[in-house]
Amino acid sequence: MELKAIHTRFRAYQLGEPGSSFSYFADNHFTLIEAKLTARSIESLAEEMRICAKTEIDTLHITSWDMDHCNLRELKEILATLMPKRIEYPGYDHDSENAKNCLSEIISYQSSRRKAALRMLAQRIDPPYIEGLNKSDEIGYSDLIFHPKEIFPNSNDNSTVKVFRGGMFNVASLGDIEHPNIGAMLRRSRAFKNEIDVLILAHHGSKNAINSKNFFQAVKPSLVICSSDYDNQYGHPHDEVKTALHELGTRIFTTKTGDVVIESIPNHRKEYSIKNYISNSDKLSSRDQYISKKFRLLSMNSDTLRARQNPGFKGLK
């Protein structure tokens, strides 16, 4: 696999209320993660799209039917103004009126786009869909979807788990998953263990089996992101989660003070910067710089890379 130069941006939006909203831009493809659009975030999203020279979003990716991930009123505004060409929506059924109405709105939007001869795909991310995907443990630039491979009784554990890796750094989105079996599945994946630069904490940074020292130690993200409003009632990220990350030397950035922006540094192959802004200003509360795992891996010689991807490999005979 040849290393590519791709201008890549990620943004975590401060919402001013409970919930999550992120975007990932790479190779001229703009993905909005979660159907949330608040009075606090709308200008930031407009700014981000201007920076990326986009007037519409390419993909709307929704991890969960819970209202802090997909709000009907905000979904309607996103569909009407940002006009996504693809929607990836949760692959589990939910009894709430919000979930039912959101799904109806997505199907109606798809129908209206097709009647107007406009490109549109609404894709349910469920176990049969994931089973039909090509398997990949190789380093690359194609996104990977890991879950739901099965449907769990707790709806949180049916959140979509996806790795966005179309750019020069990779971002893992975990939704609200909590079950240890899902964590074990992710830890067994060579791609997930080796390639995650930015890890979005599961369930807003709550204490659970995914946001654990064992999981962080196995995945070794370069940094983690927590979508957590300043005065949220749950105090996320949980103190034990912060302690585990501190002990591992992994920095955590939150939307408590303002948006978090990560961007590849020209020549868009090796380094990326992260800036945590102060709300409603261009002032920074913190910043840092990292080298992408993709650059490190693709810069290895073939024998080193083979050993990294296949531990215990002794060479061809």
mmCIF file of C-alpha atoms in Angstrom:
data_model
loop_
_atom_site.group_PDB
_atom_site.id
_atom_site.type_symbol
_atom_site.label_atom_id
_atom_site.label_comp_id
_atom_site.label_asym_id
_atom_site.label_seq_id
_atom_site.Cartn_x
_atom_site.Cartn_y
_atom_site.Cartn_z
ATOM 1 C CA MET A 1 0.000 0.000 0.000
ATOM 2 C CA GLU A 2 1.404 3.384 -1.035
ATOM 3 C CA LEU A 3 1.268 6.294 1.410
ATOM 4 C CA LYS A 4 -1.040 9.049 0.108
ATOM 5 C CA ALA A 5 -1.081 12.775 0.799
ATOM 6 C CA ILE A 6 -4.658 13.557 1.885
ATOM 7 C CA HIS A 7 -5.836 16.752 3.564
ATOM 8 C CA THR A 8 -7.761 15.411 6.553
ATOM 9 C CA ARG A 9 -9.861 17.160 9.202
ATOM 10 C CA PHE A 10 -11.867 15.996 12.206
ATOM 11 C CA ARG A 11 -14.029 18.186 14.400
ATOM 12 C CA ALA A 12 -15.855 17.513 17.654
ATOM 13 C CA TYR A 13 -18.613 20.106 18.154
ATOM 14 C CA GLN A 14 -19.612 21.723 21.405
ATOM 15 C CA LEU A 15 -23.410 21.434 21.499
ATOM 16 C CA GLY A 16 -24.361 23.388 24.608
ATOM 17 C CA GLU A 17 -26.503 20.421 25.661
ATOM 18 C CA PRO A 18 -26.092 16.642 26.103
ATOM 19 C CA GLY A 19 -25.211 14.760 22.934
ATOM 20 C CA SER A 20 -22.543 14.180 20.315
ATOM 21 C CA SER A 21 -21.667 15.656 16.954
ATOM 22 C CA PHE A 22 -18.493 15.153 14.915
ATOM 23 C CA SER A 23 -17.315 15.485 11.341
ATOM 24 C CA TYR A 24 -14.581 13.751 9.337
ATOM 25 C CA PHE A 25 -13.289 15.174 6.068
ATOM 26 C CA ALA A 26 -10.856 13.331 3.793
ATOM 27 C CA ASP A 27 -10.277 13.146 0.048
ATOM 28 C CA ASN A 28 -13.107 15.678 -0.508
ATOM 29 C CA HIS A 29 -15.622 13.447 1.326
ATOM 30 C CA PHE A 30 -17.442 15.093 4.244
ATOM 31 C CA THR A 31 -19.129 12.888 6.863
ATOM 32 C CA LEU A 32 -21.301 14.278 9.634
ATOM 33 C CA ILE A 33 -21.364 11.853 12.556
ATOM 34 C CA GLU A 34 -24.680 11.930 14.479
ATOM 35 C CA ALA A 35 -27.873 13.824 13.617
ATOM 36 C CA LYS A 36 -27.393 16.662 16.092
ATOM 37 C CA LEU A 37 -27.428 20.347 15.156
ATOM 38 C CA THR A 38 -27.855 22.896 17.934
ATOM 39 C CA ALA A 39 -27.799 26.675 18.243
ATOM 40 C CA ARG A 40 -24.258 26.330 19.618
ATOM 41 C CA SER A 41 -22.926 24.021 16.888
ATOM 42 C CA ILE A 42 -24.610 25.305 13.732
ATOM 43 C CA GLU A 43 -22.102 28.104 13.077
ATOM 44 C CA SER A 44 -19.145 25.817 13.786
ATOM 45 C CA LEU A 45 -20.447 23.262 11.306
ATOM 46 C CA ALA A 46 -20.982 25.982 8.688
ATOM 47 C CA GLU A 47 -17.428 27.178 9.273
ATOM 48 C CA GLU A 48 -16.062 23.655 8.955
ATOM 49 C CA MET A 49 -17.863 23.108 5.672
ATOM 50 C CA ARG A 50 -16.535 26.425 4.326
ATOM 51 C CA ILE A 51 -13.002 25.377 5.248
ATOM 52 C CA CYS A 52 -13.543 22.069 3.442
ATOM 53 C CA ALA A 53 -15.175 23.849 0.451
ATOM 54 C CA LYS A 54 -18.397 21.848 0.863
ATOM 55 C CA THR A 55 -21.978 23.090 0.469
ATOM 56 C CA GLU A 56 -23.549 19.671 1.147
ATOM 57 C CA ILE A 57 -22.479 16.680 3.207
ATOM 58 C CA ASP A 58 -21.672 13.407 1.505
ATOM 59 C CA THR A 59 -22.606 11.052 4.360
ATOM 60 C CA LEU A 60 -24.702 11.323 7.500
ATOM 61 C CA HIS A 61 -23.596 8.582 9.891
ATOM 62 C CA ILE A 62 -25.871 7.928 12.901
ATOM 63 C CA THR A 63 -24.646 5.507 15.564
ATOM 64 C CA SER A 64 -27.734 5.292 17.814
ATOM 65 C CA TRP A 65 -31.459 6.063 17.897
ATOM 66 C CA ASP A 66 -31.157 7.807 21.285
ATOM 67 C CA MET A 67 -32.121 11.495 21.127
ATOM 68 C CA ASP A 68 -28.625 12.653 22.065
ATOM 69 C CA HIS A 69 -27.415 11.052 18.812
ATOM 70 C CA CYS A 70 -30.427 11.538 16.538
ATOM 71 C CA ASN A 71 -32.968 14.255 17.297
ATOM 72 C CA LEU A 72 -35.984 14.413 14.978
ATOM 73 C CA ARG A 73 -36.161 18.210 14.709
ATOM 74 C CA GLU A 74 -32.405 18.484 14.132
ATOM 75 C CA LEU A 75 -32.434 15.567 11.681
ATOM 76 C CA LYS A 76 -35.073 17.372 9.606
ATOM 77 C CA GLU A 77 -32.917 20.491 9.482
ATOM 78 C CA ILE A 78 -29.831 18.501 8.465
ATOM 79 C CA LEU A 79 -31.718 16.763 5.657
ATOM 80 C CA ALA A 80 -33.313 19.989 4.400
ATOM 81 C CA THR A 81 -30.187 22.153 4.452
ATOM 82 C CA LEU A 82 -27.188 19.808 4.122
ATOM 83 C CA MET A 83 -28.766 17.230 1.785
ATOM 84 C CA PRO A 84 -26.638 14.124 2.411
ATOM 85 C CA LYS A 85 -26.162 11.714 -0.489
ATOM 86 C CA ARG A 86 -25.843 8.744 1.868
ATOM 87 C CA ILE A 87 -27.289 8.033 5.302
ATOM 88 C CA GLU A 88 -25.995 5.219 7.492
ATOM 89 C CA TYR A 89 -28.592 4.622 10.183
ATOM 90 C CA PRO A 90 -28.759 2.253 13.192
ATOM 91 C CA GLY A 91 -29.511 -1.376 12.423
ATOM 92 C CA TYR A 92 -31.670 -2.125 15.456
ATOM 93 C CA ASP A 93 -35.325 -1.456 16.215
ATOM 94 C CA HIS A 94 -36.199 0.969 18.991
ATOM 95 C CA ASP A 95 -39.628 1.527 20.560
ATOM 96 C CA SER A 96 -39.282 5.252 21.167
ATOM 97 C CA GLU A 97 -41.368 7.689 19.123
ATOM 98 C CA ASN A 98 -38.205 9.620 18.318
ATOM 99 C CA ALA A 99 -36.591 6.545 16.744
ATOM 100 C CA LYS A 100 -39.693 5.627 14.747
ATOM 101 C CA ASN A 101 -40.162 9.179 13.494
ATOM 102 C CA CYS A 102 -36.484 9.581 12.615
ATOM 103 C CA LEU A 103 -36.497 6.374 10.576
ATOM 104 C CA SER A 104 -39.682 7.482 8.801
ATOM 105 C CA GLU A 105 -38.054 10.829 8.019
ATOM 106 C CA ILE A 106 -34.976 9.123 6.545
ATOM 107 C CA ILE A 107 -37.067 6.827 4.338
ATOM 108 C CA SER A 108 -39.201 9.774 3.195
ATOM 109 C CA TYR A 109 -36.079 11.783 2.392
ATOM 110 C CA GLN A 110 -34.661 8.913 0.341
ATOM 111 C CA SER A 111 -37.916 8.618 -1.586
ATOM 112 C CA SER A 112 -38.094 12.337 -2.357
ATOM 113 C CA ARG A 113 -34.471 12.431 -3.522
ATOM 114 C CA ARG A 114 -34.995 9.502 -5.846
ATOM 115 C CA LYS A 115 -38.179 11.002 -7.286
ATOM 116 C CA ALA A 116 -36.115 14.100 -8.084
ATOM 117 C CA ALA A 117 -33.517 11.859 -9.805
ATOM 118 C CA LEU A 118 -30.917 12.774 -7.180
ATOM 119 C CA ARG A 119 -28.382 10.267 -5.889
ATOM 120 C CA MET A 120 -29.274 8.933 -2.457
ATOM 121 C CA LEU A 121 -28.751 5.754 -0.431
ATOM 122 C CA ALA A 122 -30.163 5.092 3.033
ATOM 123 C CA GLN A 123 -28.263 2.120 4.467
ATOM 124 C CA ARG A 124 -29.340 0.217 7.574
ATOM 125 C CA ILE A 125 -26.188 -0.905 9.425
ATOM 126 C CA ASP A 126 -27.253 -4.268 10.833
ATOM 127 C CA PRO A 127 -25.637 -7.720 11.244
ATOM 128 C CA PRO A 128 -26.579 -8.982 7.727
ATOM 129 C CA TYR A 129 -25.087 -5.844 6.167
ATOM 130 C CA ILE A 130 -21.845 -6.211 8.123
ATOM 131 C CA GLU A 131 -21.682 -9.932 7.306
ATOM 132 C CA GLY A 132 -21.788 -9.044 3.609
ATOM 133 C CA LEU A 133 -18.870 -6.609 3.781
ATOM 134 C CA ASN A 134 -15.404 -7.547 2.571
ATOM 135 C CA LYS A 135 -13.070 -8.525 5.385
ATOM 136 C CA SER A 136 -9.975 -6.377 5.784
ATOM 137 C CA ASP A 137 -7.056 -6.488 8.190
ATOM 138 C CA GLU A 138 -4.762 -4.687 5.786
ATOM 139 C CA ILE A 139 -3.632 -1.096 6.173
ATOM 140 C CA GLY A 140 -5.613 1.085 3.794
ATOM 141 C CA TYR A 141 -7.898 4.010 3.094
ATOM 142 C CA SER A 142 -11.275 2.244 3.140
ATOM 143 C CA ASP A 143 -13.569 2.759 6.135
ATOM 144 C CA LEU A 144 -14.252 -0.266 8.339
ATOM 145 C CA ILE A 145 -17.528 -1.128 10.131
ATOM 146 C CA PHE A 146 -17.163 -3.585 13.028
ATOM 147 C CA HIS A 147 -20.529 -3.654 14.808
ATOM 148 C CA PRO A 148 -23.371 -4.530 15.299
ATOM 149 C CA LYS A 149 -22.388 -8.083 14.396
ATOM 150 C CA GLU A 150 -25.287 -9.275 16.562
ATOM 151 C CA ILE A 151 -28.203 -7.622 18.327
ATOM 152 C CA PHE A 152 -27.900 -7.246 22.111
ATOM 153 C CA PRO A 153 -30.765 -6.772 24.633
ATOM 154 C CA ASN A 154 -29.354 -3.394 25.700
ATOM 155 C CA SER A 155 -29.863 -0.942 22.842
ATOM 156 C CA ASN A 156 -26.630 0.905 23.710
ATOM 157 C CA ASP A 157 -24.689 -2.175 22.650
ATOM 158 C CA ASN A 158 -26.267 -2.071 19.189
ATOM 159 C CA SER A 159 -24.576 1.230 18.344
ATOM 160 C CA THR A 160 -22.620 1.290 15.106
ATOM 161 C CA VAL A 161 -18.848 0.989 15.515
ATOM 162 C CA LYS A 162 -16.945 2.429 12.578
ATOM 163 C CA VAL A 163 -13.364 3.416 11.809
ATOM 164 C CA PHE A 164 -13.031 6.375 9.461
ATOM 165 C CA ARG A 165 -9.718 5.871 7.691
ATOM 166 C CA GLY A 166 -10.119 7.611 4.339
ATOM 167 C CA GLY A 167 -7.508 10.199 5.318
ATOM 168 C CA MET A 168 -4.014 10.374 6.732
ATOM 169 C CA PHE A 169 -5.203 9.771 10.307
ATOM 170 C CA ASN A 170 -7.904 7.336 11.456
ATOM 171 C CA VAL A 171 -10.845 8.008 13.792
ATOM 172 C CA ALA A 172 -12.793 5.306 15.649
ATOM 173 C CA SER A 173 -16.444 6.028 16.498
ATOM 174 C CA LEU A 174 -17.930 3.742 19.184
ATOM 175 C CA GLY A 175 -21.404 5.166 19.806
ATOM 176 C CA ASP A 176 -22.734 4.057 23.197
ATOM 177 C CA ILE A 177 -21.362 0.484 23.316
ATOM 178 C CA GLU A 178 -20.574 -0.912 26.766
ATOM 179 C CA HIS A 179 -20.556 -4.729 26.545
ATOM 180 C CA PRO A 180 -17.209 -6.454 27.261
ATOM 181 C CA ASN A 181 -17.775 -8.952 24.430
ATOM 182 C CA ILE A 182 -17.792 -6.115 21.913
ATOM 183 C CA GLY A 183 -14.581 -4.785 23.413
ATOM 184 C CA ALA A 184 -12.977 -8.226 23.156
ATOM 185 C CA MET A 185 -14.010 -8.462 19.491
ATOM 186 C CA LEU A 186 -12.420 -5.097 18.729
ATOM 187 C CA ARG A 187 -9.228 -6.011 20.566
ATOM 188 C CA ARG A 188 -8.909 -9.139 18.413
ATOM 189 C CA SER A 189 -8.922 -7.085 15.214
ATOM 190 C CA ARG A 190 -5.405 -6.294 13.992
ATOM 191 C CA ALA A 191 -6.673 -3.242 12.105
ATOM 192 C CA PHE A 192 -8.439 -1.859 15.175
ATOM 193 C CA LYS A 193 -5.493 -2.562 17.493
ATOM 194 C CA ASN A 194 -2.842 -1.108 15.217
ATOM 195 C CA GLU A 195 -4.400 1.779 13.316
ATOM 196 C CA ILE A 196 -6.442 4.014 15.650
ATOM 197 C CA ASP A 197 -5.122 7.551 15.957
ATOM 198 C CA VAL A 198 -8.224 9.211 17.430
ATOM 199 C CA LEU A 199 -10.614 7.256 19.647
ATOM 200 C CA ILE A 200 -14.010 8.773 20.463
ATOM 201 C CA LEU A 201 -14.838 7.509 23.940
ATOM 202 C CA ALA A 202 -17.830 5.182 24.127
ATOM 203 C CA HIS A 203 -21.021 6.535 25.700
ATOM 204 C CA HIS A 204 -19.634 10.048 26.258
ATOM 205 C CA GLY A 205 -16.840 8.781 28.513
ATOM 206 C CA SER A 206 -18.936 6.902 31.058
ATOM 207 C CA LYS A 207 -17.431 4.135 33.197
ATOM 208 C CA ASN A 208 -17.935 0.833 31.350
ATOM 209 C CA ALA A 209 -16.078 -2.193 29.974
ATOM 210 C CA ILE A 210 -15.081 -0.351 26.784
ATOM 211 C CA ASN A 211 -13.715 2.756 28.493
ATOM 212 C CA SER A 212 -11.305 0.647 30.505
ATOM 213 C CA LYS A 213 -7.563 0.573 30.999
ATOM 214 C CA ASN A 214 -7.380 -2.895 29.406
ATOM 215 C CA PHE A 215 -9.138 -1.687 26.271
ATOM 216 C CA PHE A 216 -7.061 1.497 25.980
ATOM 217 C CA GLN A 217 -3.867 -0.485 26.565
ATOM 218 C CA ALA A 218 -4.739 -2.920 23.772
ATOM 219 C CA VAL A 219 -5.843 -0.320 21.219
ATOM 220 C CA LYS A 220 -3.238 2.338 22.103
ATOM 221 C CA PRO A 221 -4.962 5.362 20.572
ATOM 222 C CA SER A 222 -2.738 8.394 20.143
ATOM 223 C CA LEU A 223 -5.423 10.529 21.774
ATOM 224 C CA VAL A 224 -9.068 10.299 22.826
ATOM 225 C CA ILE A 225 -12.064 12.601 22.391
ATOM 226 C CA CYS A 226 -14.982 12.977 24.785
ATOM 227 C CA SER A 227 -18.222 14.705 23.766
ATOM 228 C CA SER A 228 -19.220 16.179 27.102
ATOM 229 C CA ASP A 229 -20.989 19.453 27.800
ATOM 230 C CA TYR A 230 -19.444 21.681 30.477
ATOM 231 C CA ASP A 231 -22.282 21.304 32.984
ATOM 232 C CA ASN A 232 -23.429 17.781 32.060
ATOM 233 C CA GLN A 233 -25.213 16.039 34.917
ATOM 234 C CA TYR A 234 -23.184 12.822 34.665
ATOM 235 C CA GLY A 235 -19.739 14.386 35.056
ATOM 236 C CA HIS A 236 -18.328 12.718 31.931
ATOM 237 C CA PRO A 237 -15.656 11.691 31.332
ATOM 238 C CA HIS A 238 -15.739 9.551 34.457
ATOM 239 C CA ASP A 239 -12.842 10.018 36.896
ATOM 240 C CA GLU A 240 -11.757 6.376 36.530
ATOM 241 C CA VAL A 241 -11.638 6.788 32.740
ATOM 242 C CA LYS A 242 -9.475 9.891 33.085
ATOM 243 C CA THR A 243 -7.206 8.101 35.553
ATOM 244 C CA ALA A 244 -6.752 5.099 33.249
ATOM 245 C CA LEU A 245 -5.807 7.350 30.337
ATOM 246 C CA HIS A 246 -3.443 9.404 32.499
ATOM 247 C CA GLU A 247 -1.668 6.256 33.683
ATOM 248 C CA LEU A 248 -1.182 5.211 30.051
ATOM 249 C CA GLY A 249 0.052 8.648 29.036
ATOM 250 C CA THR A 250 -2.853 9.197 26.618
ATOM 251 C CA ARG A 251 -4.212 12.731 26.340
ATOM 252 C CA ILE A 252 -7.942 13.357 26.455
ATOM 253 C CA PHE A 253 -9.637 16.315 24.779
ATOM 254 C CA THR A 254 -13.252 17.244 25.518
ATOM 255 C CA THR A 255 -15.874 19.615 24.122
ATOM 256 C CA LYS A 256 -16.451 21.068 27.603
ATOM 257 C CA THR A 257 -14.562 24.260 26.783
ATOM 258 C CA GLY A 258 -15.241 24.342 23.038
ATOM 259 C CA ASP A 259 -14.750 22.545 19.731
ATOM 260 C CA VAL A 260 -11.851 20.165 19.159
ATOM 261 C CA VAL A 261 -10.257 20.397 15.694
ATOM 262 C CA ILE A 262 -7.707 17.933 14.313
ATOM 263 C CA GLU A 263 -6.054 18.606 10.967
ATOM 264 C CA SER A 264 -3.300 17.061 8.896
ATOM 265 C CA ILE A 265 -0.225 19.238 8.485
ATOM 266 C CA PRO A 266 1.123 19.769 4.948
ATOM 267 C CA ASN A 267 2.347 17.657 3.218
ATOM 268 C CA HIS A 268 -0.670 15.756 4.687
ATOM 269 C CA ARG A 269 1.225 12.464 5.026
ATOM 270 C CA LYS A 270 2.850 12.380 8.435
ATOM 271 C CA GLU A 271 1.851 14.858 11.165
ATOM 272 C CA TYR A 272 -1.451 16.248 12.373
ATOM 273 C CA SER A 273 -2.275 18.955 14.907
ATOM 274 C CA ILE A 274 -5.031 19.060 17.508
ATOM 275 C CA LYS A 275 -6.517 22.252 18.898
ATOM 276 C CA ASN A 276 -9.058 22.540 21.714
ATOM 277 C CA TYR A 277 -10.804 25.914 21.379
ATOM 278 C CA ILE A 278 -12.426 28.118 23.989
ATOM 279 C CA SER A 279 -16.145 28.458 23.316
ATOM 280 C CA ASN A 280 -17.204 31.136 20.812
ATOM 281 C CA SER A 281 -13.668 32.343 20.155
ATOM 282 C CA ASP A 282 -10.512 31.584 18.216
ATOM 283 C CA LYS A 283 -8.515 31.263 21.452
ATOM 284 C CA LEU A 284 -7.090 27.883 22.435
ATOM 285 C CA SER A 285 -7.331 26.048 25.734
ATOM 286 C CA SER A 286 -4.779 23.442 24.584
ATOM 287 C CA ARG A 287 -2.991 22.095 21.532
ATOM 288 C CA ASP A 288 -0.676 19.238 20.548
ATOM 289 C CA GLN A 289 0.849 17.467 17.553
ATOM 290 C CA TYR A 290 1.147 13.781 16.592
ATOM 291 C CA ILE A 291 2.504 11.484 13.890
ATOM 292 C CA SER A 292 -0.117 9.320 12.166
ATOM 293 C CA LYS A 293 0.002 5.584 12.693
ATOM 294 C CA LYS A 294 -0.619 5.106 8.972
ATOM 295 C CA PHE A 295 2.619 6.948 8.217
ATOM 296 C CA ARG A 296 4.536 4.858 10.746
ATOM 297 C CA LEU A 297 3.115 1.588 9.439
ATOM 298 C CA LEU A 298 3.485 2.322 5.741
ATOM 299 C CA SER A 299 7.031 3.581 6.311
ATOM 300 C CA MET A 300 8.104 0.211 7.693
ATOM 301 C CA ASN A 301 9.961 -2.226 5.498
ATOM 302 C CA SER A 302 8.006 -5.280 4.376
ATOM 303 C CA ASP A 303 9.457 -7.695 6.952
ATOM 304 C CA THR A 304 8.791 -5.334 9.861
ATOM 305 C CA LEU A 305 5.262 -4.648 8.635
ATOM 306 C CA ARG A 306 4.547 -8.353 8.157
ATOM 307 C CA ALA A 307 5.706 -9.077 11.701
ATOM 308 C CA ARG A 308 3.541 -6.229 13.057
ATOM 309 C CA GLN A 309 0.440 -7.448 11.245
ATOM 310 C CA ASN A 310 1.116 -11.133 11.911
ATOM 311 C CA PRO A 311 2.851 -11.567 15.283
ATOM 312 C CA GLY A 312 5.028 -14.654 15.373
ATOM 313 C CA PHE A 313 5.626 -14.694 11.595
ATOM 314 C CA LYS A 314 9.056 -16.231 10.906
ATOM 315 C CA GLY A 315 9.276 -15.668 7.192
ATOM 316 C CA LEU A 316 8.212 -17.600 4.106
ATOM 317 C CA LYS A 317 9.498 -21.139 3.676
#
